[in-house]
Amino acid sequence: MQQFVVAGGARLEGSVSVLGAKNAVLKHLVATLLAPGKHQITNVPGILDVEIMSQVLAHIGARCDFDGSSVTIDVPHDLVPEAPIHLVRRMRASILVLGALLARSGEARVALPGGDDFGSRPIDIHVEGLEAMGVEFELTHGVLHASAPDGLVGAEVMFEFPSVGATENLLLAGVMAKGTTRIGNAAREPEIEDLALLLSSMGASIKGAGTSTIEIEGVSDLSPVSHRAVPDRLAAGTYLVGAAITGGEVTVHDCVPDHLRMELRKLASAGCEWEAGDDWVTVRGPERPSPVDFATLPYPGFHTDMHPPMVALLSRASGTSVITENIYAARFRYVGELNRMGADVQIEGQHVIIRGVDQLSGCPVDACDIRAGAALVLAAMAADGYTTVINAEHIDRGYDGFVEKLTGLGGEIRREAIDA
Ligand code: EPU
């Protein structure tokens, strides 16, 4: 087990670079299964989730070789079309192999992911969409067996909610289906646009990615690809909130500021100053943040994954803020941890009511998920005394070199390995 020990009080100052987005690279790795041969993805972050996805691919028969931030994926002709429970449990995104394996092998066996710290997290939208494309499902012994006896066929699908994962699963299934697949109310995240870009470089025919209607014309085969992953807007956003919460000044390089426009708008409302160029953004934090209200929404709305870091910031605001969480039913476990640090945060249904306090104080806290863990580290930077963040491996799932990058910005943080 890993824990981070943070000494509060340092102002974060300086520059940091981010690599490719976790939530893009995981899908790129899966997409390579669509074409036998050697693929290359660059700008890949060195994070635990990428390592877990490489194990999923290894189980399926594809080999990933890492060289710094570049990965070569060797995909064989014959695949083992399954994702086993021990890997799906470690990383829910493993269910994304469904679409790609159905396209390549006509079948897939994927252990059904249970709920997690965000609530029940069903996959009904994935299943409904794939059923429309001719897929039959059977659930036995906790494993979802999917098969397309007559092959995948293009379909007109209208999502009830713009699910990121379901949009990606249908993209992966649709690129080699017979005919045209049209996804209405599709998710519009930059990572989806990036997946479509990668698939198009492989020879797929996709229109409208990044809008709410995506049209995919099935092709008979695809070729290996070389692709650079889109920058991680969530890693970038986390370091910017770090500047905000410590009253510091941080420039994030190698990012796309436009992908953070709603988050930057809310940081400005909290009293931050910011400026940006094509691939960099600087945030200067205020002495004390002002309260801000907002709701999390699918892109281009305020990202749910930036909700915990933002609550950490607003816990020290000069008044009361209200945040409404619209994406997840139960993304609130971190609140109890933040309150142990002296914050005054209350949950009312889907609303988080944050009454700003003068000072947080360090104590042992639990990083219950990736973004909650990052939020607690940021809160610790602004707190009085020392904070120990246990279960820090959650943070390692999503942030490349988190401790090193924060140290480079002047943060006082160190990693410790502890016995379970
Ligand atoms: N949902 C359903 N049925 C479905 C699919 C989703 O009810 O069939 C619900 C979910 O339960 C959830 C909401 O819809 O309440 C959003 O789910 P979505 O499918 O959009 O998200 P996801 O694909 O499971 C990705 C990211 C998450 C990020 C969300 C929202 C990856 C690997 N994960 O999850 O990232 O929070 O989109 O933007 O891409 C993270 O990086 O820390 C993280 C959790």
XYZ file of C-alpha atoms and ligand atoms in Angstrom:
464
model
C 0.000 0.000 0.000
C 1.068 3.536 -0.734
C 0.459 6.682 1.247
C 1.310 10.294 0.569
C 2.455 12.538 3.405
C 1.745 16.201 2.706
C 2.961 19.215 4.677
C 0.547 22.111 4.306
C 1.423 25.726 3.710
C 3.477 25.747 0.486
C 2.334 27.926 -2.445
C 2.423 26.012 -5.730
C 4.431 27.991 -8.261
C 6.016 27.243 -11.626
C 5.353 25.078 -14.667
C 4.244 21.524 -15.211
C 3.494 19.479 -18.344
C 0.767 16.904 -18.772
C 0.766 13.772 -20.938
C -2.135 12.138 -22.789
C -5.539 11.625 -21.179
C -6.086 8.399 -19.241
C -9.660 8.322 -20.522
C -8.451 8.521 -24.115
C -5.459 6.165 -23.941
C -7.456 3.331 -22.321
C -9.841 3.359 -25.303
C -6.993 3.679 -27.823
C -5.470 0.495 -26.448
C -8.801 -1.304 -26.869
C -9.276 0.113 -30.389
C -6.011 -1.444 -31.570
C -7.669 -4.857 -31.131
C -9.674 -4.027 -34.272
C -6.685 -4.564 -36.579
C -3.987 -7.238 -36.437
C -0.430 -5.883 -36.645
C 1.764 -3.393 -34.808
C 0.260 -0.155 -33.512
C 1.906 2.733 -31.694
C 0.348 5.159 -29.223
C 2.428 8.097 -27.963
C 1.980 10.672 -25.163
C 0.914 7.781 -22.908
C 0.902 8.518 -19.147
C 2.731 6.128 -16.810
C -0.302 5.278 -14.678
C -1.735 2.163 -13.095
C -4.906 2.061 -15.235
C -2.840 1.926 -18.432
C -0.885 -0.957 -16.894
C -4.156 -2.756 -16.012
C -5.490 -2.247 -19.552
C -2.260 -3.708 -20.932
C -2.962 -6.779 -18.769
C -6.491 -6.990 -20.223
C -4.969 -6.862 -23.716
C -2.390 -9.500 -22.738
C -5.231 -11.798 -21.608
C -6.872 -11.264 -25.009
C -3.587 -12.077 -26.754
C -2.153 -8.647 -27.624
C 1.241 -7.584 -26.318
C 2.050 -4.041 -25.120
C 5.672 -2.870 -24.999
C 6.274 0.397 -23.182
C 9.150 2.731 -23.955
C 8.818 5.912 -21.901
C 5.578 7.559 -22.963
C 5.218 5.423 -26.078
C 3.570 2.020 -26.305
C 3.721 -0.484 -29.151
C 0.831 -2.920 -29.303
C 1.210 -6.145 -31.237
C -2.237 -7.522 -32.059
C -2.487 -11.117 -33.347
C -5.031 -12.485 -35.838
C -6.689 -14.749 -33.294
C -7.949 -13.223 -30.077
C -9.209 -14.687 -26.792
C -12.477 -12.719 -26.611
C -12.805 -12.220 -22.865
C -12.083 -9.852 -19.980
C -11.876 -11.730 -16.679
C -13.309 -10.589 -13.364
C -9.986 -9.968 -11.603
C -9.145 -7.281 -14.180
C -12.667 -5.842 -14.622
C -12.845 -5.448 -10.827
C -9.620 -3.467 -10.809
C -10.747 -1.272 -13.669
C -14.312 -0.811 -14.858
C -13.197 0.530 -18.248
C -12.325 -3.092 -19.146
C -15.940 -3.464 -20.367
C -14.964 -1.363 -23.384
C -13.465 -4.465 -24.968
C -17.063 -5.564 -25.687
C -17.501 -3.532 -28.872
C -14.025 -4.259 -30.256
C -14.168 -8.006 -29.536
C -17.646 -8.315 -31.059
C -16.337 -6.574 -34.169
C -13.277 -8.832 -34.423
C -14.476 -12.185 -33.067
C -18.274 -11.973 -33.233
C -18.413 -12.692 -29.506
C -17.159 -11.435 -26.149
C -17.252 -12.647 -22.563
C -16.883 -9.838 -20.084
C -17.256 -10.151 -16.323
C -20.049 -7.828 -15.270
C -18.648 -4.875 -13.325
C -20.456 -4.377 -10.041
C -21.193 -1.011 -8.490
C -18.376 1.126 -7.188
C -17.775 4.122 -4.976
C -19.853 6.310 -7.316
C -23.045 4.226 -6.975
C -24.524 1.335 -8.940
C -23.174 2.354 -12.416
C -25.249 0.148 -14.727
C -24.274 -0.658 -18.353
C -27.815 -0.759 -19.752
C -27.097 1.945 -22.360
C -24.148 -0.072 -23.754
C -26.292 -3.224 -23.867
C -29.331 -1.559 -25.472
C -27.165 0.037 -28.176
C -25.344 -3.190 -28.997
C -28.641 -5.147 -29.044
C -29.878 -2.753 -31.727
C -26.782 -3.790 -33.730
C -27.719 -7.476 -33.586
C -25.918 -8.513 -30.406
C -27.491 -11.099 -28.111
C -26.613 -11.084 -24.405
C -26.750 -13.745 -21.763
C -25.636 -13.344 -18.156
C -24.386 -16.513 -16.475
C -22.222 -16.880 -13.386
C -21.522 -13.138 -13.324
C -20.183 -13.123 -16.875
C -21.907 -11.289 -19.703
C -21.763 -13.413 -22.877
C -22.278 -11.302 -25.977
C -22.560 -12.731 -29.467
C -23.493 -11.453 -32.883
C -24.631 -14.627 -34.703
C -25.318 -12.767 -37.965
C -22.486 -10.263 -37.567
C -22.777 -6.675 -36.373
C -25.262 -4.598 -38.341
C -25.503 -0.822 -38.419
C -28.424 0.660 -36.479
C -30.095 3.913 -35.512
C -29.606 4.348 -31.763
C -30.792 7.162 -29.475
C -29.118 7.196 -26.064
C -31.216 8.046 -23.022
C -28.121 9.765 -21.564
C -24.890 10.747 -23.376
C -22.801 7.989 -21.774
C -19.100 8.265 -22.549
C -18.465 4.510 -22.368
C -21.566 3.530 -24.359
C -20.685 6.027 -27.115
C -17.195 4.493 -27.278
C -18.439 0.902 -27.248
C -20.798 1.643 -30.150
C -18.062 3.457 -32.065
C -15.808 0.414 -31.667
C -18.621 -1.934 -32.705
C -19.844 0.258 -35.559
C -16.617 0.822 -37.498
C -16.669 -2.679 -38.985
C -20.441 -3.349 -38.849
C -22.507 -3.904 -41.996
C -24.024 -0.565 -43.013
C -24.503 2.683 -41.148
C -24.722 3.245 -37.398
C -26.148 6.551 -36.202
C -25.781 7.445 -32.509
C -28.131 10.176 -31.285
C -27.492 11.966 -27.952
C -23.880 10.771 -28.145
C -21.310 11.971 -25.609
C -19.245 14.912 -26.940
C -16.097 14.585 -24.817
C -12.726 15.500 -26.432
C -11.576 11.940 -25.659
C -14.356 10.621 -27.931
C -13.264 12.931 -30.731
C -9.733 11.610 -30.195
C -10.903 7.987 -30.370
C -12.724 8.771 -33.627
C -9.534 10.388 -34.954
C -7.540 7.248 -34.157
C -10.200 5.006 -35.726
C -10.304 7.203 -38.840
C -6.510 6.878 -39.166
C -7.069 3.101 -39.082
C -9.408 3.482 -42.072
C -12.796 3.910 -40.372
C -15.458 6.243 -41.748
C -16.878 8.420 -38.946
C -18.695 11.753 -39.086
C -19.823 14.007 -36.259
C -17.584 12.834 -33.386
C -17.524 15.654 -30.831
C -21.171 16.492 -31.628
C -24.266 14.748 -30.308
C -24.919 12.845 -33.557
C -22.256 10.435 -34.747
C -22.554 8.572 -38.024
C -20.374 5.544 -38.712
C -20.174 3.825 -42.081
C -18.919 0.268 -41.556
C -15.798 -0.809 -43.486
C -14.562 -4.354 -44.055
C -11.165 -4.030 -42.389
C -8.862 -1.603 -40.618
C -5.077 -1.174 -40.522
C -2.593 -0.632 -37.690
C -2.199 2.940 -36.503
C 0.252 5.401 -35.003
C -1.476 8.006 -32.850
C -0.637 10.722 -30.282
C -3.143 10.877 -27.428
C -5.046 14.082 -26.671
C -3.716 15.878 -23.530
C -5.224 15.076 -20.152
C -7.602 17.920 -19.279
C -8.278 16.437 -15.827
C -4.609 16.255 -14.830
C -4.205 19.827 -16.149
C -7.286 20.982 -14.228
C -6.047 19.366 -11.020
C -2.733 21.304 -11.074
C -4.638 24.527 -11.838
C -6.864 23.973 -8.798
C -3.590 23.394 -6.914
C -2.570 26.968 -7.822
C -6.008 28.225 -6.812
C -6.131 26.507 -3.415
C -2.608 27.526 -2.354
C -2.845 31.122 -3.637
C -0.012 30.248 -6.026
C 0.624 30.548 -9.778
C 0.925 27.503 -12.019
C 1.352 27.186 -15.778
C 0.322 23.877 -17.324
C 1.998 23.139 -20.659
C 1.084 20.647 -23.414
C -2.651 20.891 -22.700
C -5.691 22.152 -24.630
C -7.118 25.100 -22.636
C -10.292 25.041 -24.720
C -11.127 21.621 -23.211
C -11.245 23.309 -19.778
C -13.356 26.334 -20.603
C -16.156 25.660 -18.104
C -13.712 24.777 -15.321
C -11.655 27.947 -16.012
C -14.843 29.992 -15.953
C -15.684 28.661 -12.483
C -12.103 29.180 -11.259
C -12.436 32.817 -12.397
C -15.708 33.119 -10.439
C -13.806 31.798 -7.408
C -11.404 34.737 -7.746
C -8.613 33.231 -9.877
C -6.955 35.051 -12.740
C -6.064 33.018 -15.794
C -4.530 33.381 -19.216
C -3.969 30.829 -21.951
C -2.207 30.216 -25.251
C -2.746 27.401 -27.741
C -1.251 24.694 -25.543
C -0.704 26.291 -22.129
C -2.731 27.877 -19.389
C -1.718 29.828 -16.272
C -3.855 30.211 -13.158
C -3.116 32.643 -10.298
C -4.967 31.852 -7.109
C -6.630 34.431 -4.831
C -5.725 35.044 -1.171
C -9.033 33.403 -0.318
C -11.499 31.919 -2.833
C -14.987 33.372 -3.332
C -17.949 30.990 -3.135
C -19.229 29.572 -6.449
C -22.289 27.524 -7.426
C -22.302 25.077 -10.345
C -23.669 21.787 -11.615
C -21.702 18.929 -13.170
C -22.876 18.057 -16.682
C -21.701 16.086 -19.714
C -19.080 17.922 -21.810
C -18.927 20.864 -22.472
C -20.444 21.278 -18.991
C -18.416 21.241 -15.777
C -16.674 17.841 -15.566
C -17.797 15.565 -12.734
C -14.180 14.469 -12.221
C -13.271 18.066 -11.333
C -16.042 18.197 -8.710
C -13.968 16.835 -5.736
C -10.928 19.117 -6.375
C -13.298 22.081 -6.716
C -15.025 21.243 -3.412
C -11.586 21.108 -1.768
C -10.971 24.644 -3.084
C -14.382 25.984 -2.043
C -14.066 24.486 1.444
C -11.880 27.545 2.198
C -14.109 30.089 0.417
C -15.382 33.257 2.053
C -19.001 32.050 1.960
C -21.306 29.184 0.979
C -21.183 27.352 -2.363
C -23.643 24.798 -3.731
C -22.598 22.142 -6.240
C -25.075 19.817 -7.915
C -23.716 16.438 -9.023
C -25.689 15.300 -12.073
C -23.501 12.506 -13.454
C -23.067 10.103 -10.527
C -25.594 9.111 -7.884
C -23.081 8.753 -5.071
C -19.810 10.532 -5.669
C -19.582 11.819 -2.097
C -17.359 9.494 -0.077
C -14.555 12.034 -0.015
C -16.793 14.536 1.825
C -16.440 12.764 5.184
C -12.647 12.812 4.748
C -12.632 16.525 3.925
C -14.818 17.233 6.961
C -12.292 15.403 9.150
C -9.834 18.061 7.979
C -12.158 20.739 9.368
C -14.232 21.483 6.247
C -17.968 22.129 6.620
C -19.522 20.208 3.729
C -23.000 18.731 3.780
C -24.766 16.445 1.312
C -28.443 17.076 0.519
C -29.561 14.587 -2.136
C -27.490 15.444 -5.232
C -26.373 18.783 -3.784
C -23.145 19.502 -1.963
C -23.364 22.494 0.364
C -19.954 23.908 1.208
C -19.683 26.494 3.966
C -16.193 27.972 3.677
C -13.979 27.744 6.764
C -10.938 29.884 7.653
C -8.498 27.003 7.891
C -8.264 23.243 7.239
C -6.087 21.093 9.470
C -4.067 18.043 8.455
C -5.039 14.522 9.601
C -5.021 10.969 8.160
C -7.520 10.657 5.271
C -8.486 7.957 2.777
C -8.116 8.511 -1.010
C -11.305 6.633 -1.890
C -11.020 7.111 -5.684
C -8.735 8.820 -8.213
C -10.232 12.306 -8.125
C -11.180 12.182 -4.437
C -7.557 11.287 -3.670
C -6.251 14.190 -5.763
C -8.727 16.543 -4.064
C -7.572 15.476 -0.598
C -3.923 16.049 -1.542
C -4.815 19.557 -2.734
C -6.766 20.236 0.467
C -3.732 18.998 2.418
C -1.493 21.514 0.590
C -3.670 24.305 1.975
C -4.130 22.794 5.454
C -2.302 23.464 8.678
C 0.216 20.715 9.578
C 0.635 17.242 8.092
C -1.905 15.109 6.229
C -1.406 11.435 5.474
C -3.404 10.289 2.437
C -3.762 6.505 2.622
C -4.711 4.226 -0.290
C -2.776 6.581 -2.545
C -2.603 3.881 -5.230
C -6.030 5.230 -6.300
C -4.253 8.459 -7.269
C -1.580 6.458 -9.142
C -4.395 5.003 -11.287
C -4.905 8.358 -12.971
C -1.992 10.762 -12.401
C 1.424 10.360 -13.993
C 4.215 11.415 -11.572
C 1.803 13.197 -9.212
C 4.228 13.463 -6.292
C 7.142 14.522 -8.531
C 5.059 17.124 -10.372
C 3.712 18.658 -7.166
C 7.213 18.654 -5.648
C 8.461 20.422 -8.798
C 5.854 23.126 -8.144
C 7.119 23.600 -4.582
C 4.630 21.320 -2.820
C 5.852 19.378 0.188
C 4.727 15.837 -0.459
C 6.407 12.450 -0.230
C 5.382 8.880 -0.989
C 5.687 6.102 1.570
C 5.130 2.393 1.055
C 3.380 0.816 4.037
C 2.547 -2.745 5.029
C -1.100 -3.653 4.485
N -24.742 5.080 -17.009
C -25.881 4.318 -16.997
N -25.970 3.271 -17.891
C -24.974 3.010 -18.784
C -23.803 3.800 -18.788
C -23.714 4.842 -17.886
O -26.792 4.540 -16.207
O -25.123 2.061 -19.565
C -24.608 6.166 -16.015
C -23.440 5.859 -15.064
O -23.873 5.031 -14.007
C -23.040 7.241 -14.602
C -23.321 8.106 -15.838
O -24.220 7.365 -16.660
O -23.846 7.622 -13.540
C -22.091 8.493 -16.632
O -21.456 7.326 -17.123
P -20.574 7.331 -18.444
O -20.881 6.075 -19.179
O -20.731 8.621 -19.168
O -19.112 7.272 -17.850
P -18.011 6.139 -18.017
O -17.744 5.899 -19.445
O -18.319 4.997 -17.142
C -16.080 7.924 -18.121
C -14.778 8.139 -17.398
C -15.040 8.630 -15.984
C -15.874 9.908 -16.052
C -17.159 9.665 -16.844
C -18.008 10.908 -17.031
C -13.355 6.510 -18.405
C -12.553 5.282 -18.245
N -14.039 6.909 -17.343
O -16.753 6.895 -17.385
O -13.758 8.945 -15.448
O -16.205 10.316 -14.742
O -16.827 9.151 -18.151
O -17.297 11.869 -17.734
O -13.362 7.122 -19.452
C -12.055 9.119 -13.843
O -11.260 9.327 -14.779
O -11.712 9.263 -12.628
C -13.422 8.695 -14.142
C -14.235 8.164 -13.241
